Coordinates of N, CA, C and O and ligand atoms in Angstrom, one line a residue:
M1 N -234.8 -68.1 29.7 CA -234.9 -68.6 28.3 C -235.7 -69.9 28.2 O -235.4 -70.8 29.0
E2 N -236.6 -70.0 27.3 CA -237.4 -71.2 27.2 C -236.5 -72.4 26.5 O -235.8 -72.1 25.5
V3 N -236.5 -73.5 27.2 CA -235.7 -74.6 26.7 C -236.6 -75.5 25.8 O -237.7 -76.0 26.3
T4 N -236.2 -75.7 24.6 CA -237.0 -76.6 23.7 C -236.5 -78.0 23.8 O -235.3 -78.2 23.8
R5 N -237.4 -78.9 24.0 CA -237.0 -80.3 24.1 C -237.5 -81.1 22.9 O -238.5 -80.8 22.3
K6 N -236.7 -82.1 22.5 CA -237.1 -82.9 21.4 C -236.8 -84.4 21.7 O -236.1 -84.7 22.6
K7 N -237.4 -85.3 21.0 CA -237.3 -86.7 21.2 C -236.0 -87.2 20.5 O -235.7 -86.7 19.4
K8 N -235.3 -88.1 21.1 CA -234.1 -88.7 20.5 C -234.2 -90.2 20.7 O -234.5 -90.6 21.8
I9 N -233.8 -90.9 19.7 CA -233.7 -92.4 19.8 C -232.3 -92.7 20.4 O -231.3 -92.4 19.7
V10 N -232.3 -93.4 21.5 CA -231.0 -93.8 22.0 C -230.8 -95.3 21.7 O -231.6 -96.1 22.0
K11 N -229.7 -95.6 21.0 CA -229.4 -97.0 20.5 C -228.4 -97.6 21.5 O -227.4 -97.0 21.7
T12 N -228.6 -98.8 21.9 CA -227.7 -99.5 22.7 C -227.5 -101.0 22.3 O -228.4 -101.5 21.6
I13 N -226.4 -101.6 22.8 CA -226.3 -103.0 22.6 C -226.1 -103.6 24.0 O -225.2 -103.3 24.7
R14 N -227.1 -104.4 24.3 CA -227.0 -105.1 25.6 C -226.2 -106.4 25.4 O -226.3 -107.1 24.4
I15 N -225.3 -106.6 26.4 CA -224.3 -107.7 26.2 C -224.6 -108.8 27.2 O -224.7 -108.5 28.4
D16 N -224.8 -110.0 26.7 CA -225.1 -111.1 27.6 C -223.8 -112.0 27.7 O -223.5 -112.8 26.8
V17 N -223.0 -111.6 28.7 CA -221.6 -112.2 28.7 C -221.7 -113.8 28.8 O -220.8 -114.5 28.3
D18 N -222.7 -114.3 29.5 CA -222.9 -115.7 29.6 C -223.0 -116.4 28.3 O -222.6 -117.6 28.2
K19 N -223.5 -115.7 27.2 CA -223.6 -116.4 25.9 C -222.4 -116.2 25.0 O -222.3 -117.0 24.0
C20 N -221.5 -115.3 25.3 CA -220.4 -115.0 24.4 C -219.4 -116.2 24.5 O -219.0 -116.6 25.6
N21 N -219.0 -116.8 23.3 CA -218.1 -117.9 23.3 C -216.7 -117.5 22.8 O -215.8 -118.3 22.6
G22 N -216.5 -116.2 22.6 CA -215.2 -115.7 22.2 C -214.8 -115.9 20.8 O -213.6 -115.9 20.4
C23 N -215.8 -116.1 19.9 CA -215.5 -116.4 18.5 C -214.9 -115.2 17.8 O -214.2 -115.4 16.8
R24 N -215.1 -114.0 18.2 CA -214.6 -112.8 17.7 C -215.1 -112.4 16.3 O -214.6 -111.6 15.6
A25 N -216.2 -113.0 15.9 CA -216.9 -112.7 14.6 C -217.3 -111.2 14.6 O -217.2 -110.5 13.6
C26 N -217.6 -110.7 15.8 CA -218.0 -109.3 15.9 C -216.9 -108.3 15.5 O -217.1 -107.3 14.9
E27 N -215.7 -108.7 16.0 CA -214.5 -107.9 15.7 C -214.2 -107.9 14.2 O -213.9 -106.9 13.6
V28 N -214.3 -109.1 13.6 CA -214.0 -109.2 12.2 C -215.0 -108.4 11.3 O -214.5 -107.6 10.5
I29 N -216.3 -108.5 11.6 CA -217.2 -107.8 10.7 C -217.2 -106.3 11.0 O -217.3 -105.5 10.0
C30 N -217.0 -105.9 12.2 CA -216.9 -104.4 12.4 C -215.8 -103.8 11.7 O -215.9 -102.8 11.0
S31 N -214.6 -104.4 11.8 CA -213.4 -103.8 11.1 C -213.6 -103.9 9.6 O -213.2 -103.0 8.9
S32 N -214.2 -105.0 9.1 CA -214.3 -105.1 7.7 C -215.4 -104.2 7.2 O -215.2 -103.5 6.1
F33 N -216.5 -104.0 7.9 CA -217.5 -103.1 7.5 C -217.1 -101.7 7.4 O -217.5 -100.9 6.5
H34 N -216.1 -101.3 8.3 CA -215.7 -99.9 8.4 C -214.4 -99.7 7.6 O -213.8 -98.6 7.6
A35 N -213.9 -100.8 6.9 CA -212.7 -100.6 6.0 C -213.1 -99.7 4.8 O -214.2 -99.6 4.4
T36 N -212.0 -99.1 4.2 CA -212.2 -98.3 3.0 C -211.3 -98.9 1.9 O -210.1 -98.9 2.1
P37 N -211.9 -99.4 0.8 CA -213.4 -99.5 0.6 C -214.0 -100.6 1.5 O -213.3 -101.5 2.0
K38 N -215.3 -100.5 1.7 CA -216.0 -101.4 2.6 C -215.7 -102.9 2.3 O -215.7 -103.2 1.1
Y39 N -215.4 -103.7 3.3 CA -215.2 -105.1 3.2 C -213.8 -105.4 2.5 O -213.6 -106.6 2.1
S40 N -213.0 -104.4 2.3 CA -211.7 -104.7 1.6 C -210.7 -105.4 2.5 O -209.7 -105.9 2.0
S41 N -210.8 -105.3 3.8 CA -209.8 -105.9 4.7 C -210.5 -106.1 6.1 O -211.6 -105.6 6.3
N42 N -209.8 -106.9 6.9 CA -210.3 -106.9 8.3 C -209.1 -107.0 9.3 O -208.1 -107.6 9.0
N43 N -209.2 -106.3 10.3 CA -208.2 -106.2 11.3 C -208.8 -105.8 12.6 O -209.3 -104.7 12.8
P44 N -208.9 -106.8 13.6 CA -209.5 -106.5 14.8 C -209.1 -105.3 15.5 O -209.8 -104.6 16.3
E45 N -207.8 -104.9 15.3 CA -207.3 -103.6 15.9 C -208.1 -102.4 15.5 O -208.0 -101.3 16.1
R46 N -208.7 -102.5 14.3 CA -209.5 -101.4 13.8 C -211.0 -101.5 14.2 O -211.8 -100.7 13.9
S47 N -211.3 -102.6 14.9 CA -212.7 -102.8 15.3 C -213.2 -101.9 16.4 O -212.4 -101.6 17.3
R48 N -214.4 -101.5 16.4 CA -215.0 -100.7 17.5 C -215.6 -101.6 18.6 O -216.3 -101.1 19.4
I49 N -215.5 -102.9 18.4 CA -215.9 -103.8 19.5 C -214.7 -104.7 19.7 O -214.1 -105.2 18.7
R50 N -214.3 -104.9 20.9 CA -213.2 -105.9 21.2 C -213.7 -106.9 22.3 O -214.5 -106.6 23.2
V51 N -213.2 -108.1 22.1 CA -213.6 -109.1 23.0 C -212.4 -109.4 24.0 O -211.3 -109.8 23.6
I52 N -212.6 -109.1 25.3 CA -211.6 -109.3 26.3 C -211.6 -110.8 26.6 O -212.6 -111.3 27.0
H53 N -210.4 -111.4 26.5 CA -210.3 -112.8 26.6 C -209.7 -113.3 27.9 O -208.6 -112.8 28.3
Y54 N -210.3 -114.2 28.6 CA -209.6 -114.9 29.7 C -210.0 -116.4 29.5 O -210.8 -116.9 30.2
P55 N -209.4 -117.1 28.5 CA -209.8 -118.4 28.1 C -209.7 -119.4 29.2 O -210.5 -120.3 29.3
L56 N -208.7 -119.3 30.1 CA -208.5 -120.3 31.2 C -209.7 -120.3 32.1 O -210.1 -121.3 32.8
R57 N -210.4 -119.1 32.2 CA -211.6 -119.0 33.1 C -212.9 -119.2 32.2 O -214.0 -119.0 32.7
D58 N -212.7 -119.4 30.9 CA -213.8 -119.5 30.0 C -214.7 -118.2 30.1 O -215.9 -118.2 30.1
L59 N -213.9 -117.1 30.1 CA -214.6 -115.8 30.3 C -214.3 -114.9 29.0 O -213.1 -114.7 28.7
Y60 N -215.3 -114.4 28.4 CA -215.1 -113.5 27.2 C -216.1 -112.4 27.4 O -217.3 -112.6 27.6
V61 N -215.5 -111.2 27.3 CA -216.4 -110.0 27.5 C -216.3 -109.1 26.3 O -215.3 -108.4 26.1
P62 N -217.3 -109.0 25.5 CA -217.3 -108.0 24.4 C -217.5 -106.6 25.0 O -218.4 -106.4 25.8
V63 N -216.7 -105.7 24.5 CA -216.8 -104.3 25.0 C -216.8 -103.4 23.7 O -215.9 -103.5 22.9
Y64 N -217.8 -102.6 23.5 CA -217.8 -101.7 22.3 C -217.4 -100.3 22.7 O -217.6 -99.8 23.8
A65 N -216.7 -99.6 21.7 CA -216.0 -98.4 22.0 C -216.9 -97.2 22.3 O -217.9 -97.0 21.6
G66 N -216.6 -96.5 23.4 CA -217.4 -95.4 23.8 C -216.7 -94.1 23.5 O -216.0 -94.0 22.5
E67 N -216.9 -93.1 24.3 CA -216.4 -91.8 24.0 C -214.8 -91.7 24.2 O -214.3 -92.4 25.0
Y68 N -214.2 -90.8 23.4 CA -212.8 -90.4 23.6 C -212.7 -89.6 24.9 O -213.5 -88.7 25.1
V69 N -211.7 -89.9 25.7 CA -211.5 -89.0 26.9 C -210.0 -88.5 26.8 O -209.1 -89.3 26.5
A70 N -209.8 -87.2 27.1 CA -208.5 -86.6 26.9 C -207.5 -87.0 28.0 O -206.3 -86.9 27.8
A71 N -208.0 -87.4 29.2 CA -207.1 -87.7 30.3 C -207.5 -89.0 31.0 O -208.7 -89.4 30.9
E72 N -206.6 -89.7 31.6 CA -206.9 -90.9 32.4 C -207.8 -90.5 33.5 O -207.7 -89.4 34.1
C73 N -208.7 -91.5 33.9 CA -209.6 -91.1 35.0 C -208.8 -91.3 36.3 O -207.8 -92.0 36.4
A74 N -209.2 -90.5 37.3 CA -208.5 -90.5 38.6 C -208.8 -91.7 39.4 O -207.9 -92.3 40.1
G75 N -210.0 -92.2 39.4 CA -210.4 -93.4 40.2 C -210.7 -94.6 39.3 O -211.4 -94.4 38.4
R76 N -210.2 -95.7 39.6 CA -210.4 -96.9 38.8 C -211.0 -98.0 39.7 O -210.6 -98.1 40.9
G77 N -211.8 -98.8 39.1 CA -212.4 -99.9 39.8 C -211.7 -101.3 39.6 O -211.0 -101.5 38.5
M78 N -211.7 -102.2 40.5 CA -211.3 -103.5 40.3 C -212.5 -104.4 40.1 O -213.6 -104.1 40.7
Y79 N -212.4 -105.4 39.3 CA -213.5 -106.3 39.1 C -213.2 -107.7 39.7 O -212.1 -108.2 39.5
T80 N -214.1 -108.2 40.5 CA -214.0 -109.6 40.9 C -215.1 -110.4 40.3 O -216.3 -110.1 40.5
I81 N -214.7 -111.3 39.5 CA -215.7 -112.2 38.8 C -215.4 -113.6 39.1 O -214.2 -114.0 38.8
D82 N -216.3 -114.3 39.6 CA -216.1 -115.8 39.8 C -214.9 -115.9 40.7 O -214.0 -116.8 40.5
G83 N -214.7 -115.0 41.7 CA -213.6 -115.2 42.6 C -212.2 -114.7 42.1 O -211.2 -114.8 42.8
K84 N -212.1 -114.2 40.9 CA -210.8 -113.7 40.4 C -210.9 -112.2 40.1 O -211.9 -111.7 39.6
E85 N -209.8 -111.5 40.4 CA -209.7 -110.1 40.2 C -209.2 -109.8 38.8 O -208.3 -110.5 38.3
Y86 N -209.8 -108.8 38.1 CA -209.5 -108.5 36.7 C -208.9 -107.1 36.7 O -209.2 -106.2 37.5
D87 N -208.1 -106.9 35.7 CA -207.4 -105.6 35.4 C -208.4 -104.4 35.6 O -209.5 -104.5 35.0
E88 N -208.0 -103.4 36.2 CA -208.9 -102.3 36.5 C -209.4 -101.6 35.3 O -210.5 -101.0 35.4
C89 N -208.7 -101.6 34.2 CA -209.2 -100.9 33.0 C -209.9 -101.9 32.0 O -210.3 -101.5 30.9
A90 N -209.9 -103.2 32.3 CA -210.2 -104.2 31.3 C -211.5 -104.0 30.6 O -211.6 -104.2 29.4
F91 N -212.5 -103.6 31.3 CA -213.9 -103.6 30.7 C -214.3 -102.2 30.4 O -215.5 -102.0 30.1
C92 N -213.4 -101.2 30.4 CA -213.8 -99.8 30.2 C -214.0 -99.6 28.7 O -213.3 -100.1 27.9
R93 N -215.0 -98.7 28.4 CA -215.4 -98.5 27.0 C -214.6 -97.3 26.4 O -214.8 -97.0 25.2
A94 N -213.9 -96.5 27.2 CA -213.3 -95.3 26.7 C -212.1 -95.5 25.8 O -211.3 -96.4 26.0
S95 N -212.0 -94.6 24.8 CA -210.7 -94.5 24.1 C -209.9 -93.5 25.0 O -210.2 -92.3 25.0
C96 N -208.8 -94.0 25.6 CA -208.2 -93.2 26.7 C -206.7 -93.2 26.5 O -206.1 -94.2 25.9
P97 N -206.0 -92.2 26.9 CA -204.5 -92.1 26.7 C -203.7 -93.2 27.3 O -202.6 -93.4 27.0
S98 N -204.3 -93.9 28.3 CA -203.5 -94.8 29.1 C -203.4 -96.2 28.5 O -202.7 -97.1 29.0
R99 N -204.0 -96.4 27.3 CA -203.9 -97.8 26.7 C -204.2 -97.7 25.2 O -204.6 -96.6 24.7
D100 N -203.9 -98.8 24.5 CA -204.0 -98.7 23.0 C -205.3 -99.1 22.5 O -205.6 -99.0 21.3
L101 N -206.2 -99.6 23.4 CA -207.5 -100.1 22.9 C -208.3 -99.0 22.3 O -208.3 -97.8 22.8
F102 N -209.0 -99.3 21.2 CA -209.9 -98.4 20.5 C -209.2 -97.2 20.0 O -209.6 -96.0 20.1
K103 N -208.0 -97.5 19.3 CA -207.3 -96.4 18.6 C -207.0 -96.9 17.2 O -206.6 -98.1 17.0
E104 N -207.2 -96.1 16.2 CA -206.9 -96.4 14.8 C -205.4 -96.7 14.7 O -204.6 -95.8 15.1
P105 N -205.0 -97.9 14.3 CA -203.6 -98.2 14.4 C -202.6 -97.3 13.6 O -201.5 -97.0 14.1
D106 N -203.1 -96.7 12.4 CA -202.2 -95.9 11.7 C -202.0 -94.5 12.2 O -200.9 -94.0 12.4
S107 N -203.2 -93.9 12.5 CA -203.2 -92.5 13.0 C -203.2 -92.3 14.5 O -202.8 -91.2 15.0
G108 N -203.6 -93.3 15.2 CA -203.7 -93.2 16.7 C -205.0 -92.5 17.1 O -205.2 -92.2 18.3
L109 N -205.8 -92.1 16.1 CA -207.1 -91.4 16.4 C -208.1 -92.3 17.1 O -208.1 -93.5 16.8
P110 N -208.9 -91.8 18.0 CA -209.8 -92.7 18.7 C -210.9 -93.3 17.8 O -211.3 -92.7 16.8
L111 N -211.3 -94.5 18.1 CA -212.4 -95.2 17.4 C -213.6 -95.2 18.3 O -213.5 -95.4 19.5
K112 N -214.7 -95.0 17.7 CA -216.0 -95.0 18.5 C -217.1 -95.8 17.8 O -217.2 -95.6 16.6
C113 N -217.8 -96.6 18.5 CA -218.9 -97.3 17.9 C -219.9 -96.3 17.3 O -220.3 -95.4 18.1
D114 N -220.3 -96.5 16.1 CA -221.3 -95.6 15.5 C -222.7 -96.3 15.3 O -223.6 -95.8 14.6
M115 N -222.8 -97.4 15.9 CA -224.0 -98.2 15.8 C -224.3 -98.5 14.3 O -225.5 -98.7 13.9
C116 N -223.3 -98.5 13.5 CA -223.3 -98.7 12.1 C -224.3 -97.7 11.4 O -224.9 -98.0 10.3
E117 N -224.3 -96.5 11.9 CA -225.2 -95.5 11.3 C -224.8 -95.0 9.9 O -225.5 -94.3 9.2
S118 N -223.5 -95.4 9.6 CA -223.0 -95.0 8.3 C -223.8 -95.7 7.2 O -223.8 -95.3 6.0
D119 N -224.6 -96.7 7.5 CA -225.4 -97.4 6.5 C -226.8 -97.5 7.0 O -227.2 -98.3 7.8
P120 N -227.7 -96.5 6.6 CA -229.1 -96.5 7.1 C -229.9 -97.6 6.6 O -231.0 -97.8 7.1
T121 N -229.4 -98.5 5.7 CA -230.2 -99.6 5.3 C -230.2 -100.8 6.3 O -230.9 -101.8 6.2
L122 N -229.2 -100.7 7.2 CA -229.1 -101.8 8.2 C -230.3 -101.9 9.1 O -230.7 -101.0 9.7
S123 N -230.8 -103.1 9.3 CA -231.9 -103.3 10.2 C -231.4 -103.4 11.6 O -232.0 -103.0 12.6
E124 N -230.2 -103.9 11.8 CA -229.5 -104.0 13.1 C -228.0 -103.8 12.9 O -227.5 -104.1 11.7
P125 N -227.2 -103.3 13.9 CA -225.8 -103.2 13.7 C -225.1 -104.5 13.2 O -225.6 -105.6 13.5
M126 N -224.0 -104.4 12.5 CA -223.4 -105.6 11.9 C -223.0 -106.6 12.9 O -223.1 -107.8 12.8
C127 N -222.4 -106.1 14.0 CA -221.9 -107.1 15.0 C -223.0 -107.9 15.6 O -222.9 -109.1 15.9
V128 N -224.2 -107.2 15.8 CA -225.3 -107.9 16.3 C -225.8 -109.0 15.3 O -226.1 -110.2 15.7
Q129 N -225.8 -108.7 14.1 CA -226.2 -109.6 13.0 C -225.3 -110.8 13.0 O -225.7 -111.9 12.7
W130 N -224.0 -110.6 13.2 CA -223.0 -111.6 13.0 C -222.8 -112.5 14.3 O -222.1 -113.5 14.3
C131 N -223.4 -112.1 15.4 CA -223.2 -112.8 16.6 C -224.2 -114.0 16.7 O -225.4 -113.8 17.1
L132 N -223.8 -115.1 16.3 CA -224.7 -116.3 16.2 C -225.1 -116.8 17.6 O -226.0 -117.6 17.7
A133 N -224.3 -116.4 18.6 CA -224.6 -116.9 19.9 C -225.6 -116.0 20.6 O -226.0 -116.3 21.8
D134 N -226.1 -115.0 20.0 CA -227.1 -114.0 20.6 C -226.6 -113.4 21.8 O -227.3 -113.1 22.8
A135 N -225.3 -113.1 21.9 CA -224.7 -112.4 23.0 C -224.9 -110.9 22.9 O -224.7 -110.2 23.9
L136 N -225.1 -110.4 21.7 CA -225.3 -109.0 21.5 C -226.7 -108.7 21.2 O -227.2 -109.3 20.2
I137 N -227.4 -107.9 21.9 CA -228.8 -107.7 21.7 C -229.0 -106.2 21.5 O -228.7 -105.3 22.3
Y138 N -229.5 -105.8 20.3 CA -229.7 -104.4 19.9 C -231.0 -103.9 20.5 O -232.1 -104.6 20.4
E139 N -231.0 -102.7 21.1 CA -232.2 -102.1 21.7 C -232.2 -100.6 21.4 O -231.2 -100.0 21.3
E140 N -233.5 -100.1 21.3 CA -233.7 -98.7 21.1 C -234.6 -98.2 22.2 O -235.6 -98.9 22.5
R141 N -234.4 -97.0 22.7 CA -235.4 -96.4 23.6 C -235.4 -94.9 23.2 O -234.5 -94.3 22.7
E142 N -236.6 -94.3 23.6 CA -236.8 -92.9 23.2 C -236.5 -92.0 24.5 O -237.0 -92.4 25.6
E143 N -235.7 -90.9 24.3 CA -235.5 -90.0 25.4 C -235.7 -88.6 25.0 O -235.5 -88.3 23.8
E144 N -236.0 -87.8 25.9 CA -236.2 -86.3 25.6 C -234.9 -85.6 25.9 O -234.2 -85.8 27.0
V145 N -234.4 -84.8 25.0 CA -233.1 -84.1 25.2 C -233.4 -82.6 24.8 O -234.3 -82.3 24.1
E146 N -232.5 -81.7 25.3 CA -232.6 -80.3 25.0 C -232.2 -80.1 23.5 O -231.2 -80.7 23.1
E147 N -232.9 -79.2 22.8 CA -232.5 -78.8 21.5 C -231.1 -78.4 21.4 O -230.6 -77.6 22.3
G148 N -230.3 -78.9 20.5 CA -228.9 -78.4 20.4 C -227.9 -79.3 21.2 O -226.7 -79.1 21.1
E149 N -228.4 -80.2 22.0 CA -227.6 -81.0 22.9 C -226.6 -81.9 22.1 O -225.4 -82.0 22.4
T150 N -227.1 -82.4 21.0 CA -226.3 -83.4 20.2 C -225.1 -82.6 19.6 O -224.0 -83.1 19.7
L151 N -225.4 -81.4 19.1 CA -224.3 -80.6 18.5 C -223.3 -80.2 19.5 O -222.1 -80.3 19.3
E152 N -223.8 -79.9 20.7 CA -222.9 -79.5 21.8 C -221.9 -80.7 22.1 O -220.7 -80.5 22.3
E153 N -222.5 -81.9 22.2 CA -221.7 -83.1 22.5 C -220.6 -83.3 21.4 O -219.5 -83.6 21.8
I154 N -221.0 -83.1 20.2 CA -220.0 -83.2 19.1 C -218.9 -82.2 19.2 O -217.7 -82.5 19.1
E155 N -219.2 -81.0 19.5 CA -218.2 -79.9 19.7 C -217.3 -80.2 20.8 O -216.1 -80.0 20.7
I156 N -217.8 -80.7 21.9 CA -217.0 -81.0 23.1 C -216.0 -82.1 22.7 O -214.8 -82.1 23.0
G157 N -216.5 -83.1 22.0 CA -215.7 -84.3 21.6 C -214.6 -83.8 20.7 O -213.4 -84.2 20.8
L158 N -214.9 -82.9 19.7 CA -213.9 -82.5 18.8 C -212.8 -81.6 19.5 O -211.6 -81.8 19.2
E159 N -213.2 -80.8 20.4 CA -212.3 -80.0 21.2 C -211.3 -80.8 21.9 O -210.1 -80.6 22.0
A160 N -211.9 -81.9 22.6 CA -211.0 -82.8 23.4 C -210.0 -83.5 22.5 O -208.8 -83.6 22.8
M161 N -210.4 -83.9 21.3 CA -209.5 -84.6 20.4 C -208.5 -83.7 19.8 O -207.3 -84.0 19.7
A162 N -208.9 -82.4 19.5 CA -207.9 -81.4 19.0 C -206.9 -81.1 20.1 O -205.7 -80.9 19.8
H163 N -207.3 -81.1 21.3 CA -206.4 -80.8 22.4 C -205.3 -81.9 22.5 O -204.1 -81.6 22.7
K164 N -205.7 -83.1 22.3 CA -204.8 -84.3 22.4 C -203.9 -84.4 21.1 O -202.7 -84.6 21.1
F165 N -204.6 -84.3 19.9 CA -203.9 -84.7 18.7 C -203.5 -83.5 17.8 O -202.7 -83.6 16.9
G166 N -204.1 -82.3 18.1 CA -203.9 -81.1 17.3 C -204.8 -81.1 16.1 O -205.2 -82.1 15.5
W167 N -205.3 -79.9 15.8 CA -206.3 -79.7 14.7 C -205.7 -80.2 13.3 O -206.4 -80.8 12.5
Q168 N -204.4 -80.0 13.1 CA -203.8 -80.3 11.8 C -203.9 -81.8 11.5 O -204.3 -82.3 10.5
K169 N -203.7 -82.6 12.6 CA -203.7 -84.1 12.4 C -205.2 -84.5 12.2 O -205.4 -85.4 11.3
L170 N -206.1 -83.9 12.8 CA -207.5 -84.2 12.6 C -207.9 -83.9 11.2 O -208.6 -84.6 10.4
L171 N -207.5 -82.7 10.7 CA -207.8 -82.2 9.3 C -207.2 -83.1 8.3 O -207.8 -83.5 7.3
D172 N -205.9 -83.5 8.5 CA -205.2 -84.4 7.6 C -205.9 -85.7 7.5 O -206.1 -86.3 6.4
T173 N -206.3 -86.3 8.6 CA -207.0 -87.6 8.6 C -208.3 -87.5 7.9 O -208.7 -88.3 7.1
A174 N -209.1 -86.4 8.2 CA -210.4 -86.2 7.6 C -210.2 -86.1 6.0 O -210.9 -86.7 5.3
S175 N -209.2 -85.4 5.6 CA -208.9 -85.2 4.2 C -208.5 -86.6 3.6 O -209.0 -86.9 2.5
R176 N -207.7 -87.4 4.3 CA -207.3 -88.7 3.8 C -208.5 -89.6 3.6 O -208.7 -90.3 2.6
M177 N -209.4 -89.6 4.6 CA -210.6 -90.4 4.6 C -211.5 -90.0 3.5 O -212.1 -90.9 2.8
S178 N -211.7 -88.7 3.2 CA -212.6 -88.3 2.2 C -212.1 -88.7 0.8 O -212.8 -89.0 -0.1
K179 N -210.8 -88.7 0.7 CA -210.2 -89.0 -0.6 C -210.4 -90.5 -0.9 O -210.8 -90.9 -2.0
K180 N -210.3 -91.3 0.1 CA -210.5 -92.8 -0.1 C -211.9 -93.1 -0.4 O -212.2 -94.0 -1.2
D181 N -212.9 -92.3 0.1 CA -214.3 -92.5 -0.2 C -214.6 -92.3 -1.7 O -215.4 -92.8 -2.3
Ligands
SF4_1 S1 -219.6 -112.6 17.9 FE1 -220.9 -112.9 19.8 S2 -220.1 -114.8 20.6 FE2 -218.6 -114.2 19.1 S3 -217.1 -113.0 20.3 FE3 -218.6 -111.5 19.5 S4 -220.1 -111.3 21.1 FE4 -219.0 -113.1 21.6
SF4_2 S1 -222.5 -101.5 16.2 FE1 -221.4 -101.3 14.3 S2 -219.7 -99.8 14.8 FE2 -220.6 -100.5 16.8 S3 -219.2 -102.2 17.4 FE3 -221.0 -103.1 16.3 S4 -220.3 -103.3 14.1 FE4 -218.9 -101.9 15.2

């Protein structure tokens, strides 16, 4: 079977940890931008970017939410930075059953960074715009993918979430969100 390939823009945020000062403006704007109605509230626990704090070492690491995973990973890494060991899960981007990070506080459903695609008028993601220290750098690159790959990724993600939370909970949440819109 002939495989059709198409171009896809991959959006990323490069993080310059040396420049982050831990102000948490990125958390505030992300949660506020994604509130319903938009800008009606802010709560870092709803943010899709979190700043891991180690103030005594003057270390702040912004981490933005990646994919939902249905199970804890089997192998975990330890981080040694500036001679100090850090929690093995501290800088992971996954919404994972083993911790509360990147979960919607009311429903427990996973949060994932959407690069603020919900608003096509944005020139850059909101957290990047609000980071006055220039620690977040928005980048785009073009990649070739197989036709249908994106849809497949969405289907796998939905299946994994349904396995964990059940279809009814997903449907109830979607229905609640659409009513608020
Ligand atoms: S807004 Fe920038 S400097 Fe402030 S915590 Fe976020 S990444 Fe760090
Ligand atoms: S890109 Fe948008 S959705 Fe992703 S962390 Fe930044 S503000 Fe939140």
